[in-house]
Coordinates of C-alpha atoms and ligand atoms in Angstrom, one line a residue:
M1 CA -8.9 -0.5 0.1
C2 CA -12.0 -2.2 -1.6
G3 CA -11.9 -3.4 -5.1
I4 CA -14.1 -2.6 -8.0
V5 CA -14.6 -4.5 -11.4
G6 CA -17.1 -3.8 -14.1
A7 CA -17.7 -5.3 -17.6
V8 CA -19.8 -4.8 -20.7
A9 CA -19.6 -7.7 -23.2
P10 CA -21.6 -9.8 -25.7
R11 CA -20.9 -12.7 -23.4
D12 CA -21.5 -13.6 -19.7
V13 CA -19.3 -11.3 -17.7
T14 CA -19.6 -13.1 -14.4
P15 CA -16.2 -14.9 -14.8
I16 CA -14.5 -11.7 -15.6
L17 CA -16.0 -10.0 -12.5
V18 CA -15.2 -12.8 -10.1
E19 CA -11.6 -13.4 -11.5
G20 CA -11.0 -9.5 -11.3
L21 CA -12.1 -9.6 -7.6
R22 CA -9.8 -12.4 -6.8
R23 CA -6.9 -10.3 -8.1
L24 CA -8.1 -7.3 -6.0
E25 CA -9.0 -9.2 -2.9
Y26 CA -5.8 -8.2 -1.1
R27 CA -7.2 -4.6 -1.0
G28 CA -10.3 -5.6 1.1
Y29 CA -11.7 -8.8 2.0
D30 CA -14.5 -8.8 4.5
S31 CA -17.3 -9.3 2.0
A32 CA -17.9 -9.4 -1.8
G33 CA -20.6 -9.2 -4.3
V34 CA -21.6 -9.1 -8.0
A35 CA -24.7 -7.6 -9.7
L36 CA -25.7 -8.1 -13.4
I37 CA -28.5 -7.2 -15.7
T38 CA -29.9 -10.7 -16.5
A39 CA -31.3 -12.0 -19.8
D40 CA -34.7 -10.9 -18.5
G41 CA -33.5 -7.3 -18.3
V42 CA -33.7 -7.1 -14.5
L43 CA -31.0 -6.7 -11.9
D44 CA -29.8 -9.7 -9.9
R45 CA -27.0 -10.0 -7.4
R46 CA -25.0 -12.5 -5.2
R47 CA -23.3 -11.3 -2.1
A48 CA -21.3 -13.0 0.6
Q49 CA -19.7 -12.1 3.8
G50 CA -16.0 -13.2 3.9
K51 CA -13.7 -13.9 1.1
V52 CA -14.2 -13.9 -2.7
Q53 CA -14.2 -17.7 -2.6
Q54 CA -17.3 -17.6 -0.5
L55 CA -19.0 -15.5 -3.2
A56 CA -17.7 -17.8 -5.9
D57 CA -19.2 -20.7 -4.0
N58 CA -22.6 -18.9 -3.7
I59 CA -22.5 -18.3 -7.5
A60 CA -21.7 -22.0 -8.1
A61 CA -24.7 -23.0 -5.9
Q62 CA -27.0 -20.4 -7.4
P63 CA -25.7 -19.4 -10.8
I64 CA -26.1 -15.8 -12.2
S65 CA -25.3 -14.5 -15.6
G66 CA -25.5 -11.3 -17.7
H67 CA -23.7 -9.1 -20.2
R68 CA -23.4 -6.1 -18.1
G69 CA -22.1 -6.3 -14.6
I70 CA -20.3 -4.9 -11.6
S71 CA -18.5 -6.4 -8.6
H72 CA -16.8 -5.4 -5.4
T73 CA -14.7 -6.7 -2.6
R74 CA -15.1 -4.6 0.6
W75 CA -13.0 -3.3 3.6
A76 CA -15.7 -2.1 5.9
T77 CA -15.8 1.6 6.9
H78 CA -19.5 2.4 7.5
G79 CA -21.4 -0.7 8.7
V80 CA -20.0 -4.1 9.9
P81 CA -18.8 -6.7 7.5
S82 CA -22.0 -8.6 6.6
E83 CA -23.9 -9.7 3.5
R84 CA -26.4 -6.9 4.0
N85 CA -23.7 -4.3 3.9
A86 CA -21.8 -5.9 1.0
H87 CA -21.9 -4.1 -2.3
P88 CA -23.4 -3.9 -4.9
H89 CA -26.2 -1.9 -3.3
F90 CA -29.5 -1.5 -5.1
S91 CA -32.1 1.2 -5.3
E92 CA -35.6 -0.1 -6.0
G93 CA -34.3 -2.6 -8.5
Q94 CA -33.4 0.2 -10.9
V95 CA -29.8 0.9 -9.9
A96 CA -26.9 -1.2 -8.7
L97 CA -23.8 0.5 -7.4
V98 CA -20.4 -0.3 -6.1
H99 CA -18.3 2.2 -4.3
N100 CA -14.8 2.7 -2.9
G101 CA -14.1 5.6 -0.4
I102 CA -16.2 7.5 2.0
I103 CA -19.2 9.8 1.3
E104 CA -18.9 12.4 4.1
N105 CA -22.3 13.9 3.7
H106 CA -24.2 10.5 3.8
D107 CA -26.3 11.4 6.9
E108 CA -27.7 14.5 5.3
L109 CA -28.4 12.8 1.9
R110 CA -30.0 9.8 3.8
A111 CA -32.4 12.1 5.7
E112 CA -33.3 13.8 2.4
L113 CA -33.9 10.5 0.5
R114 CA -35.8 9.0 3.4
G115 CA -38.1 12.0 3.2
K116 CA -38.7 11.1 -0.4
G117 CA -39.7 7.5 0.6
Y118 CA -36.5 5.6 -0.2
L119 CA -35.9 2.6 2.0
F120 CA -32.5 1.7 3.4
S121 CA -31.4 -1.8 3.9
S122 CA -27.8 -1.4 4.9
E123 CA -25.7 0.7 7.3
T124 CA -23.4 1.9 4.5
D125 CA -22.8 5.3 3.1
T126 CA -22.8 3.7 -0.4
E127 CA -26.6 3.0 -0.4
V128 CA -27.3 6.7 -0.3
V129 CA -25.5 7.1 -3.6
A130 CA -27.6 4.4 -5.3
H131 CA -30.8 6.0 -4.2
L132 CA -29.5 9.5 -5.2
I133 CA -28.7 8.3 -8.7
N134 CA -32.1 6.4 -9.0
D135 CA -33.8 9.6 -7.9
T136 CA -32.1 11.6 -10.7
L137 CA -32.9 8.7 -13.3
K138 CA -36.6 9.2 -12.5
L139 CA -36.4 12.8 -13.5
N140 CA -34.4 12.5 -16.7
G141 CA -36.1 9.6 -18.3
G142 CA -33.5 6.9 -17.6
D143 CA -30.2 8.5 -18.8
L144 CA -27.7 6.8 -16.5
L145 CA -24.7 9.0 -17.6
A146 CA -26.6 12.2 -17.0
S147 CA -27.8 10.9 -13.7
V148 CA -24.3 10.1 -12.5
Q149 CA -23.0 13.4 -13.6
T150 CA -25.8 15.2 -11.7
A151 CA -25.6 13.1 -8.6
V152 CA -21.9 13.2 -8.0
K153 CA -22.2 17.0 -7.8
R154 CA -24.0 16.4 -4.4
L155 CA -21.3 14.1 -3.0
H156 CA -18.7 15.2 -0.5
G157 CA -15.8 12.9 0.2
A158 CA -13.5 10.7 -1.8
Y159 CA -15.0 8.0 -3.9
A160 CA -14.9 5.8 -7.0
I161 CA -18.3 4.5 -8.0
V162 CA -19.5 2.2 -10.8
V163 CA -23.2 2.0 -11.7
V164 CA -25.4 -0.2 -13.8
S165 CA -29.2 0.2 -14.5
P166 CA -31.6 -1.9 -16.5
L167 CA -33.3 1.4 -17.5
D168 CA -30.2 2.2 -19.6
P169 CA -28.8 -1.3 -20.2
D170 CA -26.3 -0.8 -22.9
R171 CA -23.6 0.9 -20.7
I172 CA -22.1 1.0 -17.2
V173 CA -21.0 4.4 -15.8
A174 CA -18.0 5.1 -13.6
A175 CA -17.0 8.3 -11.6
R176 CA -13.8 9.2 -9.9
A177 CA -13.2 11.8 -7.2
G178 CA -10.2 10.8 -4.9
C179 CA -10.1 7.1 -5.5
P180 CA -8.5 5.5 -8.7
V181 CA -10.5 4.3 -11.6
V182 CA -9.2 2.7 -14.7
V183 CA -11.1 1.8 -17.9
G184 CA -9.9 -1.2 -20.0
H185 CA -10.3 -1.6 -23.7
G186 CA -11.0 -5.1 -25.1
D187 CA -12.1 -6.4 -28.5
G188 CA -15.9 -5.8 -28.7
E189 CA -16.0 -5.7 -24.9
N190 CA -14.8 -3.1 -22.4
Y191 CA -14.2 -3.0 -18.7
V192 CA -13.7 -0.7 -15.7
A193 CA -11.9 -1.5 -12.4
S194 CA -10.2 0.3 -9.4
D195 CA -6.8 -1.2 -10.4
V196 CA -5.3 -2.5 -13.6
Q197 CA -4.4 -5.8 -11.9
A198 CA -8.1 -6.8 -11.9
L199 CA -8.2 -6.6 -15.8
L200 CA -4.8 -8.1 -16.8
P201 CA -6.4 -11.4 -17.9
V202 CA -8.6 -9.6 -20.4
T203 CA -6.7 -6.5 -21.5
R204 CA -3.5 -4.6 -21.4
R205 CA -4.9 -1.3 -22.8
F206 CA -6.0 1.2 -20.2
Q207 CA -7.0 4.8 -19.6
F208 CA -6.9 6.3 -16.2
L209 CA -9.6 8.6 -15.1
E210 CA -8.7 11.9 -13.7
E211 CA -10.2 13.7 -10.7
G212 CA -13.9 14.6 -11.5
D213 CA -14.0 12.4 -14.6
V214 CA -17.1 10.3 -15.5
A215 CA -16.9 7.5 -18.0
E216 CA -19.4 5.4 -19.9
I217 CA -18.4 1.9 -20.9
R218 CA -20.3 0.2 -23.8
E219 CA -19.5 -2.8 -25.9
S220 CA -18.6 -0.5 -28.7
G221 CA -16.3 1.9 -26.9
I222 CA -15.6 4.0 -23.9
R223 CA -16.2 7.8 -23.5
I224 CA -14.7 9.9 -20.8
F225 CA -16.1 13.3 -19.6
D226 CA -14.4 15.8 -17.4
A227 CA -15.9 17.4 -14.3
K228 CA -17.6 20.0 -16.5
G229 CA -19.1 17.4 -18.8
A230 CA -16.9 18.0 -21.8
V231 CA -15.5 15.0 -23.7
A232 CA -12.0 14.4 -22.3
E233 CA -9.1 12.7 -24.0
R234 CA -7.1 10.6 -21.6
P235 CA -3.9 8.8 -22.9
L236 CA -4.3 5.2 -23.8
R237 CA -1.6 3.2 -22.1
E238 CA -0.2 -0.2 -22.6
S239 CA 0.5 -1.9 -19.3
S240 CA 3.8 -3.9 -19.2
L241 CA 2.5 -6.0 -16.3
S242 CA 1.7 -9.6 -17.2
A243 CA -1.2 -11.5 -15.7
E244 CA 1.4 -13.8 -14.1
S245 CA 3.2 -11.0 -12.3
V246 CA 0.4 -11.1 -9.7
E247 CA 0.3 -14.9 -9.4
R248 CA 1.8 -16.7 -6.5
G249 CA 3.5 -19.5 -8.3
D250 CA 5.0 -22.3 -6.0
Y251 CA 5.1 -20.1 -2.9
A252 CA 2.8 -20.8 0.0
H253 CA 2.0 -17.1 0.3
Y254 CA 2.4 -13.9 -1.7
M255 CA 4.3 -12.5 1.3
L256 CA 6.9 -15.2 1.0
K257 CA 7.2 -14.8 -2.8
E258 CA 7.7 -11.0 -2.3
I259 CA 10.3 -11.5 0.4
F260 CA 12.3 -13.7 -2.0
E261 CA 11.8 -11.3 -4.9
Q262 CA 13.8 -8.6 -3.0
P263 CA 17.1 -9.1 -4.6
R264 CA 15.6 -8.6 -8.0
A265 CA 13.3 -5.8 -7.0
I266 CA 16.2 -3.8 -5.5
A267 CA 18.4 -4.4 -8.5
D268 CA 15.6 -3.2 -10.8
T269 CA 15.2 -0.1 -8.6
L270 CA 18.9 0.7 -8.9
A271 CA 19.2 -0.3 -12.6
E272 CA 20.1 2.6 -15.0
R273 CA 20.2 5.0 -12.1
I274 CA 23.8 4.4 -11.1
T275 CA 27.0 4.1 -13.0
G276 CA 29.9 2.5 -11.3
K277 CA 30.7 5.7 -9.6
R278 CA 27.8 8.0 -9.2
V279 CA 24.0 8.4 -9.1
L280 CA 22.3 9.7 -12.2
E281 CA 20.3 12.7 -11.0
A282 CA 18.0 12.6 -14.1
A283 CA 16.6 9.4 -12.7
L284 CA 14.4 11.7 -10.5
G285 CA 12.9 13.4 -13.6
P286 CA 13.7 16.3 -15.8
K287 CA 13.3 18.9 -13.1
A288 CA 15.7 17.2 -10.7
E289 CA 18.9 18.9 -11.9
L290 CA 17.3 22.2 -11.6
L291 CA 15.7 21.8 -8.1
L292 CA 17.8 19.4 -6.1
P293 CA 20.9 21.6 -5.9
R294 CA 18.8 24.2 -4.1
V295 CA 17.4 21.9 -1.4
K296 CA 18.4 23.1 2.1
S297 CA 16.1 20.9 4.2
V298 CA 13.8 17.9 3.7
H299 CA 10.3 17.0 5.0
I300 CA 9.3 13.4 4.6
V301 CA 5.7 12.3 5.1
A302 CA 4.3 8.7 4.8
C303 CA 2.2 6.1 6.5
G304 CA 2.8 2.6 7.9
T305 CA 5.8 0.9 6.5
S306 CA 6.5 3.7 4.1
Y307 CA 6.9 5.9 7.2
H308 CA 9.6 3.5 8.5
A309 CA 11.4 3.9 5.3
G310 CA 11.3 7.7 5.8
L311 CA 12.7 7.4 9.3
I312 CA 15.7 5.5 7.8
A313 CA 16.1 8.0 5.0
R314 CA 16.6 10.7 7.7
Y315 CA 19.9 9.1 8.5
Y316 CA 20.9 9.0 4.8
I317 CA 20.0 12.6 4.4
E318 CA 21.3 14.0 7.7
Q319 CA 24.6 12.0 7.8
G320 CA 25.2 12.0 4.1
A321 CA 24.0 15.3 2.9
K322 CA 24.2 17.2 6.2
L323 CA 20.8 18.6 5.6
P324 CA 18.1 18.9 8.3
C325 CA 15.3 16.3 7.8
T326 CA 12.0 15.7 9.5
V327 CA 9.8 12.6 9.2
E328 CA 6.2 12.6 10.1
V329 CA 3.1 10.3 9.6
A330 CA 0.9 11.8 7.0
S331 CA -2.4 11.7 9.1
E332 CA -0.7 14.1 11.7
Y333 CA 1.2 16.3 9.1
R334 CA -1.9 17.1 7.1
Y335 CA -3.7 18.7 10.1
R336 CA -1.1 20.9 11.6
D337 CA 0.5 24.0 10.3
P338 CA 4.0 23.0 9.4
V339 CA 6.6 25.8 9.3
V340 CA 8.4 25.4 5.9
P341 CA 11.9 26.7 5.9
P342 CA 13.1 28.2 2.6
N343 CA 14.2 25.7 -0.1
T344 CA 12.6 22.7 1.7
L345 CA 12.0 19.6 -0.4
F346 CA 8.7 17.7 0.5
V347 CA 9.0 13.9 0.0
A348 CA 6.0 11.7 0.0
I349 CA 6.7 7.9 0.3
S350 CA 3.9 5.5 -0.7
Q351 CA 3.9 2.0 -2.2
S352 CA 0.5 2.5 -3.7
G353 CA 0.5 6.2 -4.3
E354 CA -3.1 6.3 -3.3
T355 CA -3.0 6.3 0.4
A356 CA -5.6 9.0 1.4
D357 CA -3.5 10.7 4.2
T358 CA -0.3 10.8 2.2
L359 CA -2.0 12.2 -0.9
A360 CA -3.8 14.8 1.2
A361 CA -0.5 15.7 2.8
L362 CA 1.1 16.1 -0.6
R363 CA -1.8 18.4 -1.7
E364 CA -1.5 20.4 1.4
A365 CA 2.3 20.7 0.9
R366 CA 1.8 22.1 -2.5
K367 CA 0.1 25.1 -1.0
L368 CA 2.8 25.7 1.7
G369 CA 5.6 27.1 -0.4
Y370 CA 8.0 24.1 -0.6
L371 CA 10.8 24.2 -3.2
A372 CA 9.3 21.1 -4.8
T373 CA 7.4 17.9 -4.0
C374 CA 8.9 14.5 -4.6
A375 CA 7.0 11.1 -4.7
I376 CA 8.8 7.8 -4.0
C377 CA 6.2 5.3 -5.2
N378 CA 5.7 1.9 -6.7
V379 CA 2.7 2.6 -9.0
P380 CA 3.5 4.8 -12.0
E381 CA -0.2 5.6 -12.7
S382 CA -0.9 6.6 -9.2
S383 CA -2.3 10.0 -8.1
L384 CA 0.7 10.7 -6.0
V385 CA 3.1 10.3 -9.0
R386 CA 0.8 12.4 -11.2
E387 CA 0.7 15.2 -8.7
A388 CA 4.3 15.4 -7.5
D389 CA 7.0 17.6 -9.2
L390 CA 9.7 14.9 -9.0
T391 CA 9.2 11.2 -8.9
L392 CA 11.5 8.3 -8.1
M393 CA 9.7 5.1 -8.9
T394 CA 10.6 2.0 -6.9
R395 CA 10.5 -1.0 -9.2
A396 CA 9.2 -3.7 -6.9
G397 CA 6.5 -4.9 -9.2
P398 CA 3.0 -5.5 -7.9
E399 CA 3.0 -6.2 -4.1
I400 CA 0.0 -8.3 -3.1
G401 CA 0.7 -9.4 0.5
V402 CA -0.9 -6.7 2.7
A403 CA 2.2 -6.7 4.9
S404 CA 4.6 -4.7 2.9
T405 CA 8.1 -6.3 2.2
K406 CA 9.7 -5.7 -1.2
A407 CA 8.1 -2.2 -1.4
F408 CA 9.9 -1.3 1.8
T409 CA 13.4 -2.4 0.8
T410 CA 13.0 -0.8 -2.7
Q411 CA 11.9 2.4 -1.0
L412 CA 15.2 2.3 1.0
A413 CA 17.2 1.8 -2.2
A414 CA 15.4 4.7 -3.9
L415 CA 15.9 6.9 -0.8
S416 CA 19.6 6.1 -0.6
L417 CA 19.9 7.4 -4.1
L418 CA 18.1 10.6 -3.3
G419 CA 20.3 10.9 -0.2
L420 CA 23.4 10.6 -2.3
V421 CA 22.3 13.2 -4.9
L422 CA 21.6 15.6 -2.1
A423 CA 25.0 14.8 -0.5
R424 CA 26.8 15.5 -3.7
H425 CA 25.2 18.9 -3.9
N426 CA 26.3 19.5 -0.3
G427 CA 29.9 18.8 -0.5
M428 CA 30.3 15.0 -0.8
D429 CA 33.4 14.4 -3.0
A430 CA 33.3 12.1 -6.0
S431 CA 35.4 9.3 -4.4
T432 CA 33.0 9.1 -1.3
E433 CA 30.0 9.0 -3.6
A434 CA 31.7 6.2 -5.6
L435 CA 32.3 4.2 -2.4
F436 CA 28.6 4.5 -1.4
V437 CA 27.4 3.7 -4.9
R438 CA 29.4 0.4 -4.9
Q439 CA 28.0 -0.4 -1.4
I440 CA 24.4 0.2 -2.7
A441 CA 25.1 -1.9 -5.9
H442 CA 26.2 -4.8 -3.7
V443 CA 22.9 -4.9 -1.8
P444 CA 20.9 -7.3 -4.0
E445 CA 23.7 -9.9 -3.6
L446 CA 23.8 -9.3 0.2
V447 CA 20.0 -9.7 0.4
E448 CA 20.3 -12.9 -1.5
R449 CA 22.8 -14.3 1.1
T450 CA 20.6 -13.1 4.0
L451 CA 17.6 -15.0 2.7
K452 CA 19.7 -18.2 3.1
L453 CA 19.2 -17.7 6.9
E454 CA 15.6 -18.8 6.6
P455 CA 15.9 -22.3 8.1
Q456 CA 17.4 -20.9 11.3
I457 CA 14.8 -18.1 11.5
K458 CA 12.1 -20.8 11.0
Q459 CA 13.4 -22.5 14.1
W460 CA 13.4 -19.3 16.1
A461 CA 9.8 -18.8 15.1
Q462 CA 8.8 -21.7 17.2
Q463 CA 9.9 -19.8 20.3
F464 CA 7.5 -16.9 19.4
A465 CA 4.4 -18.8 18.3
D466 CA 2.9 -19.2 21.8
K467 CA 3.8 -15.7 23.0
R468 CA 1.5 -12.8 23.5
H469 CA 4.0 -10.0 23.4
A470 CA 7.4 -9.3 21.9
L471 CA 9.9 -6.4 22.1
F472 CA 12.1 -5.2 19.3
L473 CA 15.2 -3.1 20.1
G474 CA 17.5 -1.1 17.9
R475 CA 19.7 2.0 17.9
G476 CA 20.4 4.6 15.3
P477 CA 19.3 3.6 11.7
T478 CA 18.3 0.2 12.9
Y479 CA 15.8 1.6 15.4
P480 CA 13.4 2.1 12.5
V481 CA 14.3 -1.4 11.3
A482 CA 13.2 -2.7 14.7
L483 CA 9.9 -0.7 14.3
E484 CA 9.4 -2.4 11.0
G485 CA 10.0 -5.7 12.5
A486 CA 7.5 -5.2 15.2
L487 CA 4.9 -3.9 12.8
K488 CA 5.4 -7.0 10.6
L489 CA 4.9 -9.3 13.5
K490 CA 1.8 -7.6 14.8
E491 CA 0.3 -7.2 11.4
I492 CA 0.3 -10.9 10.4
S493 CA 0.8 -13.0 13.6
Y494 CA -1.5 -10.7 15.9
I495 CA 1.2 -11.0 18.6
H496 CA 1.4 -7.6 20.3
A497 CA 4.9 -6.2 19.3
E498 CA 6.5 -3.0 20.1
A499 CA 9.8 -1.5 19.1
Y500 CA 12.0 0.7 21.3
P501 CA 15.2 2.6 20.9
A502 CA 17.3 0.3 23.1
G503 CA 18.4 3.4 25.2
E504 CA 14.8 4.0 26.2
L505 CA 14.4 0.5 27.6
K506 CA 14.9 1.5 31.2
H507 CA 12.3 4.4 30.9
G508 CA 9.4 2.0 30.8
P509 CA 9.4 -1.2 28.7
L510 CA 11.9 -3.0 31.0
A511 CA 9.0 -3.3 33.4
L512 CA 7.4 -5.7 31.0
V513 CA 10.3 -7.9 30.5
D514 CA 10.1 -11.5 31.9
A515 CA 10.6 -15.0 30.6
D516 CA 7.4 -14.8 28.5
M517 CA 8.6 -11.7 26.6
P518 CA 11.0 -12.5 23.8
V519 CA 13.2 -9.6 23.0
V520 CA 14.6 -9.1 19.5
A521 CA 17.7 -7.0 19.1
V522 CA 19.1 -5.6 15.8
A523 CA 22.8 -5.3 16.5
P524 CA 25.0 -4.1 13.6
N525 CA 28.6 -3.3 14.4
N526 CA 28.2 0.5 14.7
A527 CA 29.2 3.2 17.1
L528 CA 26.2 2.4 19.3
L529 CA 27.2 -1.3 19.6
E530 CA 28.6 -1.2 23.1
K531 CA 25.7 0.9 24.4
L532 CA 23.3 -1.7 22.8
K533 CA 25.2 -4.5 24.6
S534 CA 24.7 -2.7 27.9
N535 CA 21.0 -2.4 27.2
L536 CA 20.8 -6.1 26.4
Q537 CA 22.4 -6.9 29.7
E538 CA 19.5 -5.1 31.3
V539 CA 17.2 -7.5 29.6
R540 CA 19.1 -10.6 30.6
A541 CA 19.3 -9.5 34.2
R542 CA 15.5 -9.5 34.3
G543 CA 15.2 -13.0 32.8
G544 CA 14.2 -11.8 29.3
K545 CA 15.1 -14.2 26.4
L546 CA 17.1 -12.4 23.8
F547 CA 17.1 -13.1 20.0
V548 CA 20.0 -11.1 18.5
F549 CA 20.6 -10.4 14.9
A550 CA 24.2 -9.3 14.8
D551 CA 27.2 -8.6 12.6
P552 CA 29.8 -11.4 12.6
D553 CA 32.4 -9.2 14.4
T554 CA 30.2 -7.9 17.2
G555 CA 31.3 -10.6 19.6
F556 CA 27.8 -11.8 20.4
Q557 CA 27.9 -15.5 21.7
A558 CA 24.8 -17.8 22.0
E559 CA 24.4 -18.9 25.6
D560 CA 21.6 -19.8 27.9
G561 CA 18.7 -17.3 27.2
V562 CA 20.6 -15.6 24.3
E563 CA 20.1 -16.8 20.7
V564 CA 22.4 -15.2 18.1
L565 CA 22.1 -15.2 14.4
L566 CA 25.0 -13.7 12.4
M567 CA 24.3 -11.6 9.3
P568 CA 26.5 -11.8 6.1
E569 CA 29.4 -9.4 6.4
H570 CA 28.4 -6.0 5.1
I571 CA 29.1 -2.4 5.6
E572 CA 27.3 -0.1 8.0
A573 CA 25.5 3.0 6.9
I574 CA 23.6 2.3 3.7
Q575 CA 23.6 -1.5 3.7
S576 CA 22.6 -2.3 7.3
P577 CA 19.0 -1.2 7.3
L578 CA 18.3 -3.1 4.2
I579 CA 20.1 -6.3 5.3
Y580 CA 18.6 -6.4 8.8
T581 CA 15.0 -6.0 7.5
I582 CA 15.2 -9.3 5.8
P583 CA 15.3 -11.7 8.9
L584 CA 12.7 -9.7 10.6
Q585 CA 10.3 -10.2 7.7
L586 CA 11.0 -13.9 7.7
L587 CA 10.5 -14.1 11.4
A588 CA 7.1 -12.5 11.3
Y589 CA 6.2 -14.7 8.3
H590 CA 7.1 -18.0 10.0
V591 CA 5.5 -17.0 13.3
A592 CA 2.3 -16.2 11.5
V593 CA 2.4 -19.5 9.6
L594 CA 2.8 -21.4 12.8
R595 CA -0.1 -19.5 14.3
G596 CA -2.2 -20.3 11.3
T597 CA -3.2 -16.7 10.6
D598 CA -4.2 -15.4 7.2
V599 CA -0.7 -14.2 6.2
D600 CA -1.6 -12.4 3.0
Q601 CA -4.8 -10.9 4.2
P602 CA -4.6 -10.3 7.9
R603 CA -7.8 -9.4 9.8
N604 CA -9.0 -5.9 9.8
L605 CA -6.3 -4.6 7.5
A606 CA -6.1 -3.6 3.7
K607 CA -3.3 -3.0 1.3
S608 CA -4.1 0.5 0.2
V609 CA -5.9 2.7 2.6
T610 CA -7.8 5.2 0.4
V611 CA -9.9 6.6 3.3
E612 CA -8.9 8.7 6.1
Ligands
G6P701 C1 -1.5 0.1 4.7 C2 -0.8 -1.1 4.3 C3 0.7 -1.0 4.8 C4 1.3 0.2 4.1 C5 0.4 1.5 4.4 C6 0.9 2.7 3.6 O1 -1.6 0.2 6.1 O2 -1.3 -2.3 5.0 O3 1.4 -2.2 4.3 O4 2.6 0.4 4.7 O5 -0.9 1.3 4.1 O6 0.6 2.4 2.3 P1 1.4 3.1 1.1 O7 0.7 2.5 -0.2 O8 1.1 4.5 1.2 O9 2.9 2.8 1.2

């Protein structure tokens, strides 16, 4: 959610700032801007509503340059997407500031600063911080570092800010509270960003700021201070990501690339964590062997697609380990008073590890007497990973498409491993575990084969492209798969899509079914197949058109009003949710392409939601 880049160099930093924004654009993309200290020693900026390309066009038409600069791509919270509300925000030409997150006490601060004569030109909470820092600068003779350290003490909320001032032109200053900030070390030049991906073309050497840290970035080096103002040593890390790992290659969209990366991503997530027969418990970290045998129930919390992964994991945990398991969206969990039975494991699932609600839920859980907290996450440096007791990293690689695909299936792979470890501690014998491990190990190949169904799914997509609504049905573990299929379709094609457990059909949604409502059914050959078939008859009887994804031995036949696509042969339980997710991703993708929407950056959404 929003992206920040900053650089200090003995050369023009504009190209670094703009390229960095391109790499972060998937996080927020309703407006963008850069601000620099020019050769004349004054602040200048270019801003644009819309995509980073719009900003690049503005810069090409009206060039700007400088050796110290900051930039931002925005996902609007306070104030509509517009050039006026785009960052960087200025205060009297003395301070330029970019900001991620939300300043909760902005009204109160705005009133105070207005009283002092500051003029506001935007509707954002951000502009308040620019004025506040300027106000402090006036009192301390232009020391930008000290001003930021003083000003942030007045801020309530979650934020990452980066500031530049011509009054203190040799450095830029960054601060972190609740939103990630990384500083990058170059040769004779240094950088700051909200995410390493922005800086991969210029460096691989990073330090991650911790909560409350403030950093100054100069050409000659970077210094980090903790919340108390003491110099802080943060480990220097070498990123293994390559600049190309976030490039699209020959694919038309990141989403398609990421769908096709799933066999490798799942294989990577399983690698070194399973032998031919068992799951290696140490994969969950050094404390796993101590804590997991004591688990007696599991609470899973997540948002969006990650929440759907949690709903599927409940089947792995309840059926496999016979442990009670609840799953809840993080924004609800964090505001109720959950009752925590003894020896409960808290599991937070998040691709980014920075989703505000999930992180807040984890922090809440840490106070509630859980046995341990566990993060299932795709970003090793994320706050979630740093703060959880146990971690199980998915190894999907950077996911750029806003609609999550490979992050989801790798979460399922990781959660199946967690389920098996818990099952082993609760009576699953070695031969059963070996059977399941073989099934999991086979998933990458099955996904590879499922991807070959793309041409047929592309044809089906044509029958959805002009529709306004779609219904997805599943039962048991494939009900959450249906939920995920509906979410994908609505996110990127803007067709209103809903998922229902097929048994609920007659309790409401059947009223909506007619010839204009395509109904997608996920039909593996499980104990609920016959019941699902009856539910589908109810749809047919009302003239609804059915699109059935089914196992080869389910007996589904294509006929008038019923399209059937047979999945590769596979085994129920662990494999089905993973395999059935693939065609639903492809369906959403091709419908969106036919409708001409912005597949990778759907309107109003953002990749990583770091605000409540
Ligand atoms: C946003 C994204 C979704 C994602 C959700 C949770 O809504 O658009 O794709 O599933 O956040 O994100 P997380 O990083 O916590 O998995």
